[in-house]
Short mmCIF file of C-alpha atoms in Angstrom, two decimals:
data_model
loop_
_atom_site.label_atom_id
_atom_site.label_comp_id
_atom_site.label_asym_id
_atom_site.label_seq_id
_atom_site.Cartn_x
_atom_site.Cartn_y
_atom_site.Cartn_z
CA MET A 11 16.65 -6.81 27.72
CA ALA A 12 15.20 -8.90 30.53
CA GLU A 13 14.57 -12.56 29.88
CA GLU A 14 10.87 -13.43 29.91
CA ILE A 15 9.90 -15.71 32.75
CA THR A 16 7.19 -18.22 31.92
CA ASP A 17 4.59 -19.74 34.18
CA ALA A 18 5.01 -23.45 34.79
CA VAL A 19 2.64 -26.14 35.99
CA THR A 20 4.33 -29.50 36.50
CA ARG A 21 3.99 -32.67 38.48
CA TRP A 22 5.50 -32.54 41.96
CA ASP A 23 6.99 -35.93 42.79
CA ILE A 24 5.87 -36.48 46.36
CA SER A 25 5.01 -39.71 48.11
CA ALA A 26 3.49 -40.82 51.39
CA ALA A 27 7.02 -41.09 52.82
CA ASP A 28 7.47 -37.34 52.19
CA LEU A 29 4.35 -36.32 54.10
CA PRO A 30 3.88 -36.06 57.87
CA GLU A 31 1.58 -38.68 59.42
CA THR A 32 -0.86 -35.90 60.39
CA VAL A 33 -1.60 -35.28 56.73
CA LEU A 34 -1.93 -38.94 55.81
CA THR A 35 -4.37 -39.70 58.63
CA ALA A 36 -6.36 -36.44 58.58
CA PRO A 37 -10.09 -36.79 58.09
CA THR A 38 -11.16 -36.06 54.54
CA GLY A 39 -12.26 -32.47 54.32
CA GLY A 40 -11.32 -28.89 53.66
CA ARG A 41 -8.37 -28.54 56.03
CA VAL A 42 -5.16 -27.22 54.51
CA PHE A 43 -1.81 -28.28 55.96
CA LEU A 44 1.31 -26.12 55.67
CA LEU A 45 4.19 -28.44 54.83
CA PRO A 46 7.69 -27.77 56.18
CA ASP A 47 10.26 -26.15 53.93
CA SER A 48 12.75 -28.86 54.81
CA ARG A 49 13.72 -31.42 57.44
CA VAL A 50 16.90 -31.42 59.51
CA ASP A 51 17.69 -34.25 61.92
CA GLY A 52 14.05 -35.35 61.92
CA MET A 53 12.76 -31.87 62.73
CA ALA A 54 10.42 -29.99 60.40
CA VAL A 55 11.93 -26.64 59.42
CA TYR A 56 9.67 -23.70 58.55
CA ARG A 57 10.66 -20.15 57.65
CA ASP A 58 10.23 -17.89 60.66
CA ASP A 59 7.54 -15.73 59.02
CA VAL A 60 4.95 -18.52 58.73
CA ALA A 61 3.68 -18.46 62.33
CA GLY A 62 1.95 -15.16 61.62
CA LEU A 63 0.82 -16.52 58.27
CA ILE A 64 -1.20 -19.32 59.92
CA LYS A 65 -2.89 -16.86 62.30
CA THR A 66 -3.73 -14.44 59.47
CA LEU A 67 -5.19 -17.19 57.29
CA ARG A 68 -7.31 -18.59 60.13
CA HIS A 69 -8.61 -15.07 60.77
CA ARG A 70 -9.52 -14.86 57.07
CA GLY A 71 -11.50 -18.11 57.23
CA VAL A 72 -8.97 -20.68 55.97
CA ASP A 73 -9.00 -23.98 57.88
CA ILE A 74 -5.21 -24.33 58.02
CA ASP A 75 -2.69 -25.84 60.38
CA PHE A 76 0.94 -26.86 60.45
CA ALA A 77 1.48 -30.37 59.10
CA CYS A 78 3.88 -31.05 61.99
CA ALA A 79 3.30 -30.83 65.73
CA ARG A 80 4.78 -27.86 67.60
CA GLU A 81 7.41 -30.03 69.32
CA ASP A 82 8.55 -31.39 65.93
CA ARG A 83 9.13 -28.07 64.17
CA ARG A 84 11.77 -25.36 64.18
CA TYR A 85 11.93 -21.95 62.51
CA LEU A 86 14.72 -20.58 60.38
CA SER A 87 15.34 -17.00 59.31
CA GLU A 88 15.99 -16.70 55.63
CA TYR A 89 17.48 -13.64 53.99
CA GLY A 90 18.16 -12.81 50.37
CA ALA A 91 16.16 -11.99 47.28
CA THR A 92 15.54 -14.56 44.60
CA GLU A 93 13.58 -14.69 41.36
CA VAL A 94 10.76 -16.49 43.17
CA VAL A 95 9.63 -14.53 46.22
CA ALA A 96 8.20 -17.46 48.11
CA THR A 97 7.78 -21.20 47.95
CA ILE A 98 4.96 -22.76 49.90
CA GLY A 99 4.13 -26.44 50.35
CA ILE A 100 0.51 -27.29 51.05
CA ALA A 101 -1.29 -30.60 51.54
CA VAL A 102 -5.00 -31.35 51.48
CA ALA A 103 -6.64 -34.61 52.53
CA THR A 104 -9.24 -34.64 49.77
CA THR A 105 -9.65 -33.79 46.12
CA LEU A 106 -9.38 -30.12 45.29
CA THR A 107 -12.71 -28.30 45.44
CA THR A 108 -13.61 -24.72 44.55
CA ASP A 109 -13.43 -23.70 48.22
CA LEU A 110 -10.07 -25.41 48.69
CA VAL A 111 -8.66 -23.71 45.59
CA LYS A 112 -9.72 -20.35 47.01
CA SER A 113 -8.01 -21.25 50.31
CA LEU A 114 -4.83 -22.25 48.45
CA VAL A 115 -4.83 -19.00 46.46
CA LEU A 116 -5.31 -16.94 49.63
CA THR A 117 -2.52 -18.92 51.30
CA ALA A 118 -0.16 -18.21 48.37
CA TRP A 119 -1.12 -14.52 48.41
CA GLN A 120 -0.54 -14.18 52.15
CA ARG A 121 2.79 -16.06 51.87
CA ALA A 122 3.91 -13.64 49.16
CA ARG A 123 2.71 -10.73 51.32
CA SER A 124 4.83 -11.93 54.24
CA ALA A 125 7.84 -12.37 51.94
CA VAL A 126 7.67 -8.93 50.29
CA GLY A 127 6.59 -7.08 53.43
CA SER A 128 3.31 -5.84 54.83
CA SER A 129 3.87 -2.30 53.58
CA CYS A 130 3.99 -3.47 49.95
CA PRO A 131 0.88 -2.48 47.92
CA ASP A 132 -1.54 -5.30 46.99
CA GLU A 133 -0.72 -4.79 43.30
CA GLU A 134 2.94 -5.60 43.96
CA VAL A 135 1.95 -8.72 45.90
CA ASP A 136 -0.18 -9.79 42.90
CA GLU A 137 2.90 -9.43 40.66
CA ALA A 138 5.22 -11.37 42.99
CA ARG A 139 6.34 -14.74 41.64
CA VAL A 140 5.69 -17.70 43.92
CA THR A 141 6.02 -21.44 43.74
CA VAL A 142 3.09 -23.35 45.20
CA LYS A 143 3.51 -27.08 45.77
CA ILE A 144 0.23 -28.89 46.40
CA ALA A 145 -0.01 -32.47 47.67
CA GLU A 146 -3.52 -33.78 47.13
CA VAL A 147 -4.07 -36.87 49.30
CA VAL A 148 -7.05 -38.87 48.06
CA ARG A 149 -8.17 -41.95 49.95
CA THR A 150 -10.53 -44.60 48.68
CA GLU A 151 -11.63 -47.74 50.46
CA ASN A 152 -8.59 -49.68 49.25
CA GLU A 153 -5.84 -47.17 48.57
CA THR A 154 -4.34 -43.78 49.15
CA ALA A 155 -3.15 -41.80 46.16
CA ILE A 156 -1.04 -38.69 46.33
CA ARG A 157 -1.00 -36.30 43.42
CA GLY A 158 1.52 -33.51 43.48
CA LEU A 159 1.25 -30.28 41.54
CA GLU A 160 3.88 -27.55 41.38
CA ILE A 161 3.05 -24.12 40.01
CA THR A 162 5.45 -21.23 39.56
CA SER A 163 3.76 -18.02 38.53
CA ARG A 164 2.69 -14.53 39.49
CA VAL A 165 0.40 -14.70 42.53
CA ALA A 166 -2.42 -13.20 40.43
CA ASP A 167 -2.31 -16.19 38.03
CA ILE A 168 -2.18 -19.05 40.55
CA GLU A 169 -5.95 -19.68 40.69
CA ASN A 170 -6.35 -19.97 36.90
CA LEU A 171 -3.35 -22.29 36.67
CA ILE A 172 -4.66 -24.57 39.43
CA ARG A 173 -8.07 -24.72 37.74
CA ALA A 174 -6.49 -25.48 34.35
CA ALA A 175 -4.44 -28.30 35.90
CA MET A 176 -7.56 -29.71 37.63
CA ALA A 177 -9.43 -29.72 34.31
CA ASP A 178 -6.62 -31.60 32.55
CA PRO A 179 -8.13 -35.03 31.59
CA PRO A 180 -5.03 -37.15 32.48
CA ARG A 181 -4.99 -35.53 35.93
CA ALA A 182 -8.70 -36.21 36.52
CA GLU A 183 -8.12 -39.96 36.60
CA LEU A 184 -6.83 -41.11 39.95
CA PRO A 185 -3.50 -42.91 39.53
CA PRO A 186 -2.43 -45.72 41.84
CA ALA A 187 -0.44 -44.49 44.84
CA ASP A 188 2.80 -45.87 43.37
CA SER A 189 2.18 -44.76 39.78
CA ASP A 190 5.04 -43.24 37.81
CA ASP A 191 2.76 -41.71 35.16
CA ALA A 192 3.70 -38.08 34.95
CA ALA A 193 1.14 -35.37 34.55
CA PRO A 194 1.72 -33.34 31.42
CA GLU A 195 3.60 -30.08 31.76
CA ILE A 196 1.66 -26.94 30.98
CA THR A 197 3.82 -23.95 30.10
CA THR A 198 2.48 -20.53 29.26
CA GLY A 199 4.28 -17.38 28.30
#
């Protein structure tokens, strides 16, 4: 009997030091930034299938760009199947709005599509498990706060889980940029 895999919504511990300067200084608005998968010797490393992802998302109306300049990024081929089809790191330079949530969901869906293959039926993409890491950069006159959210779920459930996390009262209050208060974990079966 297969072990049941639960959805998880947790805090993602990310700070200003973890984010590229482009994200921290971006004008407040609806732009989505694709974060690198890792860093090696100061270079941002992205999986090699994300270049097409950016073009596809722009074509579908998402205001998205790489968080790192072309000369500061490299691409890596990654092979092998895992329980989670894809992990995607996204940053926004504003609080999450309905339109931004839709852009994040479409980004997760397209990332899963690129991971499972373009010939895969939409229903299979919806069932693919992804991890979406969202860095929400909120600036006020005196401070910059970064709230991180990590969701692991079926692609089809990502939007509802983001909305539930946004509606969570402790999350609605903006913590100081250096706060260690953890957002509560939401786990569903």
